[in-house]
Coordinates of C-alpha atoms in Angstrom, one line a residue:
M1 CA 0.0 0.0 0.0
A2 CA 1.3 3.4 -0.9
N3 CA 2.7 5.6 1.9
R4 CA 0.9 8.9 1.3
E5 CA 3.3 11.1 3.4
K6 CA 6.4 9.4 2.1
N7 CA 5.4 9.9 -1.5
K8 CA 4.4 13.5 -0.9
K9 CA 7.8 14.1 0.6
T10 CA 9.5 12.5 -2.4
L11 CA 7.6 14.6 -4.8
L12 CA 8.4 17.8 -2.9
E13 CA 12.1 16.9 -3.0
L14 CA 11.9 16.2 -6.7
V15 CA 10.3 19.6 -7.5
K16 CA 13.1 21.3 -5.6
L17 CA 15.7 19.9 -7.9
P18 CA 17.1 22.6 -10.3
E19 CA 15.8 20.8 -13.4
N20 CA 12.3 20.6 -11.9
S21 CA 12.0 23.9 -10.0
C22 CA 10.4 25.8 -12.9
C23 CA 7.4 24.9 -15.0
A24 CA 8.3 22.6 -17.9
D25 CA 6.2 24.6 -20.3
C26 CA 6.4 28.3 -19.4
G27 CA 9.3 28.5 -16.9
A28 CA 7.2 29.8 -13.9
A29 CA 8.9 29.2 -10.6
D30 CA 7.8 26.7 -8.0
P31 CA 5.3 24.5 -9.9
D32 CA 2.7 22.7 -7.7
W33 CA 1.3 20.4 -10.3
A34 CA 2.6 17.4 -12.3
S35 CA 1.6 15.4 -15.3
C36 CA 1.9 11.8 -14.1
T37 CA 1.8 10.5 -17.7
L38 CA 4.5 12.8 -19.1
G39 CA 6.6 12.9 -16.0
I40 CA 6.8 16.7 -15.8
F41 CA 6.2 19.4 -13.2
V42 CA 4.0 22.4 -14.3
C43 CA 2.5 25.6 -12.9
L44 CA -1.2 26.1 -12.3
N45 CA -1.8 28.0 -15.6
C46 CA -0.2 25.3 -17.7
S47 CA -1.9 22.6 -15.8
G48 CA -5.2 23.9 -17.1
T49 CA -4.1 23.3 -20.7
H50 CA -2.9 19.8 -19.8
R51 CA -6.3 19.0 -18.4
N52 CA -7.7 19.6 -21.9
L53 CA -5.5 16.9 -23.3
P54 CA -6.8 13.8 -21.4
S55 CA -5.4 11.4 -24.0
V56 CA -1.9 12.8 -23.5
S57 CA -1.6 14.2 -20.0
R58 CA -3.1 13.4 -16.6
I59 CA -2.6 16.2 -14.0
K60 CA -2.3 15.8 -10.3
S61 CA -1.4 18.1 -7.4
I62 CA 1.9 17.2 -5.8
R63 CA 0.6 18.4 -2.4
L64 CA -3.1 17.5 -2.3
D65 CA -3.7 14.4 -4.5
F66 CA -2.9 10.8 -3.6
W67 CA 0.0 9.3 -5.5
D68 CA 0.7 5.6 -6.0
D69 CA 4.2 4.3 -5.6
E70 CA 4.5 3.5 -9.3
L71 CA 3.6 7.0 -10.3
V72 CA 6.1 8.5 -7.9
Q73 CA 8.8 6.2 -9.3
F74 CA 7.8 7.3 -12.8
M75 CA 8.3 10.9 -11.8
K76 CA 11.7 10.1 -10.4
A77 CA 12.7 8.3 -13.6
N78 CA 11.6 11.2 -15.8
G79 CA 11.3 14.9 -14.9
N80 CA 11.5 18.1 -16.8
R81 CA 15.0 17.7 -18.2
A82 CA 14.2 14.3 -19.7
A83 CA 11.0 15.6 -21.2
K84 CA 12.7 18.7 -22.7
N85 CA 15.3 16.4 -24.3
L86 CA 12.5 14.4 -25.9
Y87 CA 9.7 16.8 -26.7
E88 CA 11.8 19.9 -27.5
K89 CA 14.7 18.3 -29.2
F90 CA 14.2 20.0 -32.6
V91 CA 12.5 23.3 -31.7
P92 CA 13.4 25.8 -34.4
V93 CA 15.6 28.6 -33.0
F94 CA 13.0 31.3 -34.1
Y95 CA 10.0 29.4 -32.6
Y96 CA 8.5 31.4 -29.7
Q97 CA 8.5 29.6 -26.4
P98 CA 6.1 31.2 -24.0
Q99 CA 7.0 32.9 -20.7
P100 CA 4.8 33.0 -17.5
D101 CA 3.1 36.3 -18.4
D102 CA 2.3 35.4 -22.0
C103 CA -1.3 35.0 -23.2
E104 CA -3.2 31.7 -23.0
V105 CA -3.2 30.9 -26.7
L106 CA 0.6 31.0 -26.9
R107 CA 0.9 28.7 -23.9
E108 CA -1.9 26.3 -25.1
Q109 CA -0.4 25.9 -28.6
W110 CA 3.1 25.4 -27.3
I111 CA 1.9 22.6 -25.1
R112 CA -0.2 21.0 -27.8
A113 CA 2.7 21.3 -30.3
K114 CA 5.0 19.5 -27.9
Y115 CA 2.9 16.7 -26.4
E116 CA -0.2 16.3 -28.7
R117 CA 1.3 16.9 -32.2
M118 CA 4.9 16.1 -31.2
E119 CA 6.2 18.7 -33.6
F120 CA 9.7 18.8 -32.2
T121 CA 10.6 15.2 -31.5
E122 CA 12.0 14.7 -35.0
E123 CA 14.1 16.9 -37.3
K124 CA 11.5 18.0 -39.9
T125 CA 12.6 19.9 -42.9
E126 CA 9.2 21.4 -43.4
R127 CA 6.6 22.9 -41.1
P128 CA 3.7 25.1 -42.1
Y129 CA 5.4 28.2 -40.7
T130 CA 8.8 27.4 -42.4
A131 CA 7.6 26.9 -45.9
G132 CA 9.0 30.2 -47.2
V133 CA 5.5 31.4 -48.1
Y134 CA 2.6 31.5 -45.7
E135 CA -0.8 32.7 -46.8
G136 CA -4.4 32.7 -45.5
M137 CA -7.3 34.7 -44.3
L138 CA -7.1 37.0 -41.3
W139 CA -9.8 39.3 -39.8
K140 CA -8.3 42.8 -40.0
K141 CA -9.6 46.0 -38.3
G142 CA -10.6 48.7 -40.8
K143 CA -8.9 52.1 -40.4
D144 CA -12.1 54.1 -40.8
N145 CA -15.1 52.3 -39.5
G146 CA -13.3 50.1 -37.0
Q147 CA -15.0 46.9 -38.2
F148 CA -13.0 43.7 -38.6
L149 CA -13.1 42.3 -42.2
E150 CA -11.7 39.2 -43.6
R151 CA -8.6 39.8 -45.7
K152 CA -6.1 37.6 -47.5
F153 CA -2.5 37.9 -46.2
V154 CA 0.6 36.6 -47.9
L155 CA 4.0 36.4 -46.2
S156 CA 7.0 35.6 -48.4
V157 CA 10.6 35.0 -47.7
H158 CA 11.5 35.5 -51.4
D159 CA 11.1 39.3 -51.3
F160 CA 10.8 39.7 -47.5
T161 CA 7.3 41.1 -47.6
L162 CA 3.9 40.8 -46.0
K163 CA 1.1 41.7 -48.3
Y164 CA -2.7 41.9 -47.8
Y165 CA -5.5 42.2 -50.3
K166 CA -9.0 43.5 -50.4
E167 CA -11.9 41.6 -51.9
D168 CA -10.7 41.9 -55.5
E169 CA -7.2 40.3 -55.6
S170 CA -6.8 41.1 -59.3
K171 CA -6.2 44.7 -58.4
G172 CA -3.1 43.7 -56.5
P173 CA -2.2 44.0 -52.8
K174 CA -3.7 46.8 -50.7
A175 CA -0.4 47.1 -48.9
T176 CA 3.1 45.6 -49.3
I177 CA 5.0 45.7 -46.0
S178 CA 8.7 45.1 -45.7
V179 CA 9.7 42.7 -42.9
K180 CA 12.7 44.9 -42.2
D181 CA 11.0 46.7 -39.3
L182 CA 8.1 44.3 -38.8
N183 CA 7.0 43.3 -35.3
A184 CA 4.2 41.1 -34.1
T185 CA 2.8 40.8 -30.5
F186 CA -0.3 39.2 -29.1
Q187 CA -2.8 41.7 -27.8
P188 CA -6.0 39.8 -26.8
E189 CA -7.3 42.4 -24.3
K190 CA -6.5 45.4 -26.5
I191 CA -8.1 43.9 -29.6
G192 CA -10.9 42.3 -27.8
H193 CA -10.3 38.8 -29.1
A194 CA -8.5 35.9 -27.5
Y195 CA -6.5 35.4 -30.7
G196 CA -5.7 39.0 -31.4
L197 CA -2.4 40.0 -32.9
Q198 CA -0.9 43.5 -33.4
I199 CA 1.4 43.8 -36.4
T200 CA 3.6 46.9 -36.4
Y201 CA 5.8 48.3 -39.1
C202 CA 7.4 51.5 -40.3
V203 CA 6.6 53.7 -43.3
D204 CA 8.9 56.8 -43.8
D205 CA 10.1 56.5 -40.2
H206 CA 6.5 56.6 -38.9
T207 CA 5.0 53.6 -37.1
R208 CA 1.8 51.9 -38.3
N209 CA -0.3 49.2 -36.7
L210 CA -2.4 46.4 -38.1
F211 CA -4.8 44.7 -35.7
V212 CA -5.8 41.2 -36.8
Y213 CA -7.2 37.9 -35.4
H214 CA -8.0 34.4 -36.5
K215 CA -10.8 32.3 -35.2
N216 CA -8.5 29.3 -34.7
G217 CA -5.8 29.4 -32.1
R218 CA -3.4 27.1 -33.9
E219 CA -3.6 29.2 -37.1
I220 CA -2.9 32.5 -35.4
V221 CA 0.1 31.1 -33.6
N222 CA 1.3 29.6 -36.9
W223 CA 1.1 33.1 -38.4
F224 CA 3.1 34.5 -35.5
N225 CA 5.8 31.9 -35.9
A226 CA 5.8 32.3 -39.7
I227 CA 6.5 36.0 -39.1
R228 CA 9.3 35.1 -36.7
A229 CA 10.7 32.6 -39.2
I230 CA 10.9 35.2 -42.0
R231 CA 12.3 37.8 -39.6
H232 CA 15.0 35.4 -38.6
V233 CA 16.0 34.7 -42.2
Y234 CA 16.0 38.5 -42.9
L235 CA 18.2 39.3 -39.8
K236 CA 20.6 36.4 -40.7
T237 CA 20.9 38.0 -44.2
A238 CA 21.3 41.5 -42.9
F239 CA 23.7 40.6 -40.2
P240 CA 25.6 37.5 -41.3
T241 CA 28.2 37.5 -38.6
A242 CA 25.7 37.9 -35.7
S243 CA 24.9 34.8 -33.6
D244 CA 21.3 33.5 -33.1
G245 CA 21.6 34.6 -29.5
D246 CA 22.2 38.2 -30.6
L247 CA 19.3 38.1 -33.2
I248 CA 16.6 36.3 -31.2
P249 CA 15.5 39.4 -29.1
W250 CA 15.1 41.3 -32.4
I251 CA 12.9 38.8 -34.2
T252 CA 9.7 40.0 -32.4
R253 CA 9.3 41.6 -29.0
S254 CA 6.6 42.6 -26.6
Y255 CA 6.5 46.2 -25.5
L256 CA 7.8 47.2 -22.1
K257 CA 4.7 49.2 -21.2
E258 CA 1.5 50.5 -22.7
G259 CA -1.3 52.7 -21.4
Y260 CA -3.0 56.0 -21.4
M261 CA -1.3 59.3 -20.2
E262 CA -2.2 62.9 -20.8
K263 CA 0.3 64.9 -22.9
T264 CA 0.8 68.6 -23.4
G265 CA 2.7 70.5 -26.1
P266 CA 6.3 71.7 -26.3
L267 CA 5.6 75.0 -24.6
Q268 CA 3.7 73.2 -21.7
R269 CA 1.0 75.8 -22.0
E270 CA -1.1 73.8 -24.5
P271 CA -4.1 71.9 -23.1
F272 CA -3.4 68.3 -22.0
K273 CA -4.8 65.6 -24.2
K274 CA -5.3 61.9 -23.5
R275 CA -3.1 59.7 -25.6
W276 CA -2.2 56.0 -25.8
F277 CA 1.5 55.4 -25.2
I278 CA 3.7 52.4 -26.1
L279 CA 7.2 52.1 -24.8
D280 CA 9.4 50.0 -27.2
S281 CA 12.5 49.4 -25.2
L282 CA 14.6 47.8 -27.9
D283 CA 14.1 50.7 -30.3
R284 CA 14.1 53.2 -27.4
K285 CA 10.9 54.8 -28.7
L286 CA 8.0 56.2 -26.7
L287 CA 5.2 56.2 -29.3
Y288 CA 1.8 57.9 -28.8
F289 CA -1.5 57.4 -30.5
K290 CA -4.9 59.0 -30.2
T291 CA -6.5 55.8 -29.1
R292 CA -5.1 52.3 -28.3
L293 CA -6.4 50.9 -31.7
D294 CA -5.2 53.7 -33.9
A295 CA -3.4 52.6 -37.1
I296 CA -0.9 55.6 -37.3
E297 CA 1.1 57.2 -34.5
L298 CA 0.8 60.8 -33.7
G299 CA 4.4 61.2 -32.6
V300 CA 7.4 59.6 -30.9
V301 CA 9.9 60.5 -28.2
F302 CA 13.3 59.0 -28.4
I303 CA 14.5 57.7 -25.0
G304 CA 18.3 57.8 -24.9
S305 CA 20.7 57.0 -22.0
E306 CA 21.5 58.8 -18.9
N307 CA 25.0 59.5 -20.2
H308 CA 23.5 61.3 -23.1
G309 CA 21.4 63.7 -21.1
Y310 CA 18.1 61.7 -20.7
S311 CA 16.3 61.4 -17.3
V312 CA 12.9 60.7 -15.9
R313 CA 11.2 61.7 -12.6
E314 CA 7.9 62.0 -10.9
C315 CA 6.4 65.5 -10.5
V316 CA 3.4 67.6 -9.8
P317 CA 3.4 70.2 -12.6
K318 CA 2.1 73.7 -11.9
G319 CA 0.4 76.1 -14.2
T320 CA -0.9 73.4 -16.6
R321 CA -4.3 73.6 -18.4
G322 CA -6.8 71.0 -19.2
N323 CA -5.3 68.1 -17.3
K324 CA -7.7 65.8 -15.5
W325 CA -5.0 63.6 -14.0
K326 CA -2.6 64.8 -11.3
C327 CA 0.3 62.2 -11.2
G328 CA 3.0 63.7 -13.3
V329 CA 6.0 62.2 -15.2
I330 CA 8.8 64.4 -16.6
V331 CA 11.1 63.1 -19.2
E332 CA 14.2 65.3 -19.8
T333 CA 16.0 65.1 -23.2
P334 CA 18.9 67.1 -24.6
D335 CA 16.3 69.1 -26.7
R336 CA 13.3 69.7 -24.4
Q337 CA 11.3 68.6 -21.5
F338 CA 8.2 66.3 -21.9
V339 CA 5.4 66.4 -19.3
F340 CA 2.9 63.5 -19.0
M341 CA 0.1 63.0 -16.5
C342 CA -1.1 59.6 -15.2
E343 CA -4.4 58.8 -13.7
Q344 CA -3.1 57.0 -10.6
E345 CA 0.1 56.9 -8.6
R346 CA 0.5 53.3 -9.5
D347 CA 0.6 54.2 -13.2
Q348 CA 3.0 57.0 -12.5
R349 CA 5.4 54.6 -10.7
E350 CA 5.2 52.0 -13.4
W351 CA 5.9 54.5 -16.2
V352 CA 8.9 56.0 -14.3
E353 CA 10.3 52.5 -13.6
A354 CA 9.9 51.4 -17.2
L355 CA 11.5 54.6 -18.6
K356 CA 14.3 54.3 -16.1
T357 CA 14.9 50.8 -17.4
V358 CA 15.5 52.1 -20.9
I359 CA 17.5 55.1 -19.8
S360 CA 19.8 52.9 -17.7
K361 CA 20.9 50.9 -20.8
P362 CA 23.8 52.1 -22.9
M363 CA 23.0 53.2 -26.4
M364 CA 23.9 51.0 -29.3
P365 CA 25.3 52.2 -32.7
Q366 CA 21.9 51.9 -34.4
D367 CA 20.3 54.0 -31.6
Y368 CA 22.1 57.1 -32.7
T369 CA 20.5 56.7 -36.2
T370 CA 17.1 56.4 -34.7
E371 CA 17.7 59.4 -32.5
A372 CA 18.8 61.5 -35.5
N373 CA 15.8 60.4 -37.6
I374 CA 13.3 61.4 -34.8
R375 CA 15.0 64.8 -34.4
R376 CA 14.6 65.5 -38.1
R377 CA 10.9 64.9 -37.9
R378 CA 10.3 67.8 -35.4

């Protein structure tokens, strides 16, 4: 007969081992759950997806559930490291592996790809998102009426472009977007759809957004990884001596912080207006839009380093007009001072912390070009 306390103690010792101390699927610390059929330790969030795969994975609490001796021995014989060596053996370098704070669809499709479809156990020469051309229908938000309409998209490695078409494809693409500055990030809450994706690109040094979604989770994640695949090829072509480790952060990235703040003009006497801000830490850009689903930015502030005269601090501005919010943030640049207002002190602290993170990093050679381009726009 199984010794309940002894088996619980064994499991708690196993989960403290370095190779098991983080979730096997998203890397969250201190997992409390385990798949007794796969031999892995997972976090609460990932355990939910495993419960939806009853033919593949059986989830148990390592603290609350009863464990047979045989299951405990199976966990001892396997563990997260062994599973990683099997189920993640041939993950493409560009393929996005979700982090603890990522949205549900990324985590779900990563788990299904590993254990249900077993996409990475063999070295496959072709996957849907590595074919060189990826095309299909996505629901895209219209610029004028805000409605989402079905549009055909074509992503091609041959000319490093993303094209999309209106109803009549014979008239050619509605837009041809270079992948040079292309970024994609999941935005389910902003877009209002669980499978919502924000695609960002540059036209004449101005940032533009496309907001799209697909009704199938696997398909939208395939689109995301197809974009990452072509971006990886482009970066390898543009920077042939760079290592994959150097290029991976630039394939796609999430933004450091987003949210509404009020902004005044350069003289600080103009009325404050509410704007949606996005802080892109890699490009060192603080972008602002009229609303969070606007296609075209209204402006951008370059965020340089402390050594080059940039700083940020909290403030309570005096003599301002039209501002409804009272929690101020001042960004000092070599050219001028920017004043922003946050609704709550928490927002103020988060914005100051995020901006300090960017300012504390040294500038890279490409940052000087970005800074010069933004200055020329004023």
